[in-house]
PDB file of N, CA and C in Angstrom:
ATOM      1  N   MET A   1      85.420 100.668 101.194  1.00 43.00           N
ATOM      2  CA  MET A   1      86.488 100.766 102.157  1.00 43.00           C
ATOM      3  C   MET A   1      87.741 100.110 101.604  1.00 43.00           C
ATOM      4  N   GLY A   2      88.864 100.464 102.150  1.00 46.00           N
ATOM      5  CA  GLY A   2      90.126  99.878 101.725  1.00 46.00           C
ATOM      6  C   GLY A   2      91.204 100.258 102.716  1.00 46.00           C
ATOM      7  N   LEU A   3      92.404  99.875 102.380  1.00 48.00           N
ATOM      8  CA  LEU A   3      93.529 100.220 103.235  1.00 48.00           C
ATOM      9  C   LEU A   3      93.901 101.676 103.034  1.00 48.00           C
ATOM     10  N   ASN A   4      94.303 102.315 104.121  1.00 48.00           N
ATOM     11  CA  ASN A   4      94.774 103.688 104.036  1.00 48.00           C
ATOM     12  C   ASN A   4      96.244 103.651 103.640  1.00 48.00           C
ATOM     13  N   ARG A   5      96.547 103.943 102.404  1.00 51.00           N
ATOM     14  CA  ARG A   5      97.922 103.902 101.909  1.00 51.00           C
ATOM     15  C   ARG A   5      98.414 105.312 101.660  1.00 51.00           C
ATOM     16  N   THR A   6      99.668 105.522 101.968  1.00 52.00           N
ATOM     17  CA  THR A   6     100.277 106.824 101.721  1.00 52.00           C
ATOM     18  C   THR A   6     101.449 106.643 100.774  1.00 52.00           C
ATOM     19  N   ASN A   7     101.876 107.714 100.165  1.00 60.00           N
ATOM     20  CA  ASN A   7     103.005 107.677  99.245  1.00 60.00           C
ATOM     21  C   ASN A   7     104.294 108.133  99.905  1.00 60.00           C
ATOM     22  N   TYR A   8     104.334 108.175 101.198  1.00 77.00           N
ATOM     23  CA  TYR A   8     105.506 108.653 101.903  1.00 77.00           C
ATOM     24  C   TYR A   8     105.705 107.853 103.184  1.00 77.00           C
ATOM     25  N   VAL A   9     106.904 107.970 103.733  1.00 80.00           N
ATOM     26  CA  VAL A   9     107.229 107.291 104.982  1.00 80.00           C
ATOM     27  C   VAL A   9     106.635 108.085 106.136  1.00 80.00           C
ATOM     28  N   GLN A  10     106.119 107.377 107.125  1.00 89.00           N
ATOM     29  CA  GLN A  10     105.589 108.019 108.326  1.00 89.00           C
ATOM     30  C   GLN A  10     106.514 107.696 109.494  1.00 89.00           C
ATOM     31  N   TYR A  11     106.562 108.588 110.447  1.00 91.00           N
ATOM     32  CA  TYR A  11     107.394 108.416 111.633  1.00 91.00           C
ATOM     33  C   TYR A  11     106.498 108.183 112.831  1.00 91.00           C
ATOM     34  N   GLU A  12     106.876 107.196 113.647  1.00 93.00           N
ATOM     35  CA  GLU A  12     106.077 106.832 114.812  1.00 93.00           C
ATOM     36  C   GLU A  12     105.889 108.011 115.766  1.00 93.00           C
ATOM     37  N   THR A  13     106.970 108.745 116.002  1.00 94.00           N
ATOM     38  CA  THR A  13     106.922 109.886 116.918  1.00 94.00           C
ATOM     39  C   THR A  13     107.837 110.988 116.400  1.00 94.00           C
ATOM     40  N   TYR A  14     107.769 112.126 117.044  1.00 94.00           N
ATOM     41  CA  TYR A  14     108.674 113.224 116.716  1.00 94.00           C
ATOM     42  C   TYR A  14     110.121 112.810 116.985  1.00 94.00           C
ATOM     43  N   GLU A  15     110.343 112.045 118.044  1.00 94.00           N
ATOM     44  CA  GLU A  15     111.691 111.548 118.356  1.00 94.00           C
ATOM     45  C   GLU A  15     112.228 110.707 117.199  1.00 94.00           C
ATOM     46  N   THR A  16     111.367 109.903 116.586  1.00 93.00           N
ATOM     47  CA  THR A  16     111.767 109.079 115.451  1.00 93.00           C
ATOM     48  C   THR A  16     112.239 109.953 114.303  1.00 93.00           C
ATOM     49  N   TRP A  17     111.505 111.017 114.034  1.00 92.00           N
ATOM     50  CA  TRP A  17     111.881 111.943 112.967  1.00 92.00           C
ATOM     51  C   TRP A  17     113.221 112.609 113.279  1.00 92.00           C
ATOM     52  N   LEU A  18     113.432 112.989 114.542  1.00 93.00           N
ATOM     53  CA  LEU A  18     114.709 113.589 114.933  1.00 93.00           C
ATOM     54  C   LEU A  18     115.859 112.603 114.753  1.00 93.00           C
ATOM     55  N   LEU A  19     115.646 111.346 115.080  1.00 93.00           N
ATOM     56  CA  LEU A  19     116.665 110.324 114.868  1.00 93.00           C
ATOM     57  C   LEU A  19     116.969 110.172 113.379  1.00 93.00           C
ATOM     58  N   TYR A  20     115.946 110.236 112.549  1.00 91.00           N
ATOM     59  CA  TYR A  20     116.162 110.159 111.109  1.00 91.00           C
ATOM     60  C   TYR A  20     116.999 111.341 110.627  1.00 91.00           C
ATOM     61  N   GLN A  21     116.709 112.523 111.143  1.00 93.00           N
ATOM     62  CA  GLN A  21     117.482 113.710 110.776  1.00 93.00           C
ATOM     63  C   GLN A  21     118.947 113.551 111.185  1.00 93.00           C
ATOM     64  N   GLU A  22     119.176 113.014 112.379  1.00 93.00           N
ATOM     65  CA  GLU A  22     120.544 112.759 112.829  1.00 93.00           C
ATOM     66  C   GLU A  22     121.212 111.722 111.922  1.00 93.00           C
ATOM     67  N   PHE A  23     120.486 110.672 111.577  1.00 93.00           N
ATOM     68  CA  PHE A  23     120.991 109.635 110.681  1.00 93.00           C
ATOM     69  C   PHE A  23     121.487 110.248 109.374  1.00 93.00           C
ATOM     70  N   CYS A  24     120.723 111.173 108.833  1.00 92.00           N
ATOM     71  CA  CYS A  24     121.083 111.814 107.563  1.00 92.00           C
ATOM     72  C   CYS A  24     122.329 112.674 107.678  1.00 92.00           C
ATOM     73  N   SER A  25     122.693 113.087 108.888  1.00 93.00           N
ATOM     74  CA  SER A  25     123.836 113.991 109.046  1.00 93.00           C
ATOM     75  C   SER A  25     125.062 113.327 109.679  1.00 93.00           C
ATOM     76  N   ILE A  26     125.084 112.001 109.769  1.00 93.00           N
ATOM     77  CA  ILE A  26     126.246 111.306 110.328  1.00 93.00           C
ATOM     78  C   ILE A  26     127.415 111.449 109.352  1.00 93.00           C
ATOM     79  N   PRO A  27     128.521 112.038 109.807  1.00 93.00           N
ATOM     80  CA  PRO A  27     129.684 112.162 108.921  1.00 93.00           C
ATOM     81  C   PRO A  27     130.204 110.777 108.518  1.00 93.00           C
ATOM     82  N   GLY A  28     130.391 110.550 107.242  1.00 93.00           N
ATOM     83  CA  GLY A  28     130.895 109.280 106.751  1.00 93.00           C
ATOM     84  C   GLY A  28     129.853 108.181 106.670  1.00 93.00           C
ATOM     85  N   ASN A  29     128.586 108.522 106.825  1.00 93.00           N
ATOM     86  CA  ASN A  29     127.516 107.525 106.762  1.00 93.00           C
ATOM     87  C   ASN A  29     127.431 106.940 105.357  1.00 93.00           C
ATOM     88  N   ILE A  30     127.583 105.608 105.261  1.00 92.00           N
ATOM     89  CA  ILE A  30     127.485 104.941 103.959  1.00 92.00           C
ATOM     90  C   ILE A  30     126.169 104.189 103.815  1.00 92.00           C
ATOM     91  N   MET A  31     125.339 104.282 104.825  1.00 91.00           N
ATOM     92  CA  MET A  31     124.078 103.553 104.845  1.00 91.00           C
ATOM     93  C   MET A  31     122.942 104.418 104.306  1.00 91.00           C
ATOM     94  N   ASP A  32     121.939 103.776 103.758  1.00 90.00           N
ATOM     95  CA  ASP A  32     120.746 104.480 103.284  1.00 90.00           C
ATOM     96  C   ASP A  32     119.532 103.690 103.743  1.00 90.00           C
ATOM     97  N   ILE A  33     118.436 104.386 103.957  1.00 87.00           N
ATOM     98  CA  ILE A  33     117.186 103.728 104.314  1.00 87.00           C
ATOM     99  C   ILE A  33     116.307 103.732 103.072  1.00 87.00           C
ATOM    100  N   ASP A  34     115.976 102.554 102.608  1.00 83.00           N
ATOM    101  CA  ASP A  34     115.117 102.419 101.434  1.00 83.00           C
ATOM    102  C   ASP A  34     113.815 101.785 101.896  1.00 83.00           C
ATOM    103  N   THR A  35     112.809 102.602 102.092  1.00 80.00           N
ATOM    104  CA  THR A  35     111.539 102.101 102.596  1.00 80.00           C
ATOM    105  C   THR A  35     110.460 102.196 101.525  1.00 80.00           C
ATOM    106  N   ARG A  36     109.462 101.394 101.694  1.00 82.00           N
ATOM    107  CA  ARG A  36     108.319 101.425 100.786  1.00 82.00           C
ATOM    108  C   ARG A  36     107.368 102.542 101.203  1.00 82.00           C
ATOM    109  N   PRO A  37     106.665 103.122 100.237  1.00 80.00           N
ATOM    110  CA  PRO A  37     105.671 104.134 100.594  1.00 80.00           C
ATOM    111  C   PRO A  37     104.673 103.578 101.606  1.00 80.00           C
ATOM    112  N   GLY A  38     104.346 104.380 102.591  1.00 81.00           N
ATOM    113  CA  GLY A  38     103.398 103.983 103.612  1.00 81.00           C
ATOM    114  C   GLY A  38     104.046 103.312 104.814  1.00 81.00           C
ATOM    115  N   THR A  39     105.362 103.086 104.753  1.00 87.00           N
ATOM    116  CA  THR A  39     106.071 102.474 105.866  1.00 87.00           C
ATOM    117  C   THR A  39     106.044 103.397 107.073  1.00 87.00           C
ATOM    118  N   ILE A  40     105.887 102.822 108.252  1.00 91.00           N
ATOM    119  CA  ILE A  40     105.964 103.598 109.488  1.00 91.00           C
ATOM    120  C   ILE A  40     107.263 103.221 110.182  1.00 91.00           C
ATOM    121  N   LEU A  41     108.192 104.171 110.257  1.00 92.00           N
ATOM    122  CA  LEU A  41     109.449 103.947 110.966  1.00 92.00           C
ATOM    123  C   LEU A  41     109.209 104.131 112.454  1.00 92.00           C
ATOM    124  N   SER A  42     109.612 103.148 113.230  1.00 94.00           N
ATOM    125  CA  SER A  42     109.446 103.255 114.678  1.00 94.00           C
ATOM    126  C   SER A  42     110.741 103.761 115.304  1.00 94.00           C
ATOM    127  N   THR A  43     110.635 104.240 116.523  1.00 94.00           N
ATOM    128  CA  THR A  43     111.798 104.704 117.250  1.00 94.00           C
ATOM    129  C   THR A  43     112.771 103.548 117.463  1.00 94.00           C
ATOM    130  N   GLU A  44     112.244 102.378 117.771  1.00 94.00           N
ATOM    131  CA  GLU A  44     113.092 101.196 117.971  1.00 94.00           C
ATOM    132  C   GLU A  44     113.865 100.860 116.694  1.00 94.00           C
ATOM    133  N   MET A  45     113.185 100.921 115.551  1.00 93.00           N
ATOM    134  CA  MET A  45     113.853 100.661 114.278  1.00 93.00           C
ATOM    135  C   MET A  45     114.966 101.672 114.043  1.00 93.00           C
ATOM    136  N   MET A  46     114.686 102.948 114.311  1.00 94.00           N
ATOM    137  CA  MET A  46     115.679 103.986 114.089  1.00 94.00           C
ATOM    138  C   MET A  46     116.868 103.824 115.014  1.00 94.00           C
ATOM    139  N   HIS A  47     116.649 103.362 116.224  1.00 93.00           N
ATOM    140  CA  HIS A  47     117.772 103.130 117.139  1.00 93.00           C
ATOM    141  C   HIS A  47     118.719 102.086 116.542  1.00 93.00           C
ATOM    142  N   GLY A  48     118.179 101.003 116.027  1.00 93.00           N
ATOM    143  CA  GLY A  48     118.999  99.972 115.411  1.00 93.00           C
ATOM    144  C   GLY A  48     119.711 100.480 114.165  1.00 93.00           C
ATOM    145  N   ILE A  49     118.994 101.210 113.336  1.00 93.00           N
ATOM    146  CA  ILE A  49     119.578 101.770 112.115  1.00 93.00           C
ATOM    147  C   ILE A  49     120.695 102.749 112.463  1.00 93.00           C
ATOM    148  N   MET A  50     120.440 103.595 113.467  1.00 92.00           N
ATOM    149  CA  MET A  50     121.448 104.579 113.883  1.00 92.00           C
ATOM    150  C   MET A  50     122.711 103.895 114.399  1.00 92.00           C
ATOM    151  N   ASN A  51     122.540 102.887 115.246  1.00 91.00           N
ATOM    152  CA  ASN A  51     123.700 102.178 115.794  1.00 91.00           C
ATOM    153  C   ASN A  51     124.530 101.555 114.675  1.00 91.00           C
ATOM    154  N   THR A  52     123.867 100.943 113.716  1.00 93.00           N
ATOM    155  CA  THR A  52     124.571 100.334 112.589  1.00 93.00           C
ATOM    156  C   THR A  52     125.283 101.399 111.762  1.00 93.00           C
ATOM    157  N   ALA A  53     124.595 102.493 111.466  1.00 94.00           N
ATOM    158  CA  ALA A  53     125.178 103.561 110.656  1.00 94.00           C
ATOM    159  C   ALA A  53     126.407 104.159 111.326  1.00 94.00           C
ATOM    160  N   TYR A  54     126.323 104.399 112.637  1.00 93.00           N
ATOM    161  CA  TYR A  54     127.480 104.947 113.345  1.00 93.00           C
ATOM    162  C   TYR A  54     128.648 103.964 113.318  1.00 93.00           C
ATOM    163  N   LYS A  55     128.378 102.692 113.530  1.00 92.00           N
ATOM    164  CA  LYS A  55     129.454 101.691 113.514  1.00 92.00           C
ATOM    165  C   LYS A  55     130.092 101.592 112.131  1.00 92.00           C
ATOM    166  N   LEU A  56     129.270 101.603 111.070  1.00 92.00           N
ATOM    167  CA  LEU A  56     129.803 101.558 109.715  1.00 92.00           C
ATOM    168  C   LEU A  56     130.630 102.798 109.380  1.00 92.00           C
ATOM    169  N   ALA A  57     130.308 103.921 110.015  1.00 93.00           N
ATOM    170  CA  ALA A  57     131.044 105.169 109.788  1.00 93.00           C
ATOM    171  C   ALA A  57     132.301 105.245 110.661  1.00 93.00           C
ATOM    172  N   GLY A  58     132.530 104.203 111.485  1.00 92.00           N
ATOM    173  CA  GLY A  58     133.753 104.157 112.278  1.00 92.00           C
ATOM    174  C   GLY A  58     133.637 104.664 113.691  1.00 92.00           C
ATOM    175  N   TYR A  59     132.433 104.919 114.164  1.00 89.00           N
ATOM    176  CA  TYR A  59     132.225 105.372 115.536  1.00 89.00           C
ATOM    177  C   TYR A  59     131.910 104.176 116.414  1.00 89.00           C
ATOM    178  N   GLU A  60     132.557 104.076 117.546  1.00 79.00           N
ATOM    179  CA  GLU A  60     132.318 102.965 118.467  1.00 79.00           C
ATOM    180  C   GLU A  60     131.639 103.478 119.736  1.00 79.00           C
ATOM    181  N   GLY A  61     130.862 102.633 120.381  1.00 59.00           N
ATOM    182  CA  GLY A  61     130.234 103.007 121.634  1.00 59.00           C
ATOM    183  C   GLY A  61     128.996 103.867 121.517  1.00 59.00           C
ATOM    184  N   ILE A  62     128.553 104.113 120.300  1.00 61.00           N
ATOM    185  CA  ILE A  62     127.381 104.960 120.091  1.00 61.00           C
ATOM    186  C   ILE A  62     126.115 104.302 120.628  1.00 61.00           C
ATOM    187  N   ASP A  63     126.064 102.957 120.639  1.00 53.00           N
ATOM    188  CA  ASP A  63     124.838 102.278 121.050  1.00 53.00           C
ATOM    189  C   ASP A  63     124.451 102.608 122.495  1.00 53.00           C
ATOM    190  N   THR A  64     125.357 103.151 123.289  1.00 47.00           N
ATOM    191  CA  THR A  64     125.006 103.562 124.643  1.00 47.00           C
ATOM    192  C   THR A  64     124.340 104.932 124.662  1.00 47.00           C
ATOM    193  N   LEU A  65     124.441 105.665 123.554  1.00 50.00           N
ATOM    194  CA  LEU A  65     123.857 107.001 123.497  1.00 50.00           C
ATOM    195  C   LEU A  65     122.430 106.988 122.993  1.00 50.00           C
ATOM    196  N   HIS A  66     122.046 105.976 122.233  1.00 49.00           N
ATOM    197  CA  HIS A  66     120.698 105.954 121.633  1.00 49.00           C
ATOM    198  C   HIS A  66     119.933 104.779 122.151  1.00 49.00           C
TER     199      HIS A  66
END
């Protein structure tokens, strides 16, 4: 027996994956997500990442949308 390790990032839910897709398409996004293989991105994590990415891209008030 051992740990179940994967070579790719996993998403907690379909909503998490959709948030990641939106993150990738933010105009002017200067942020990148560098995760280790086997990492599970949660929806809560993506909300924080999205809010930061939008603010860095010059959008204000986005945190009320996500």
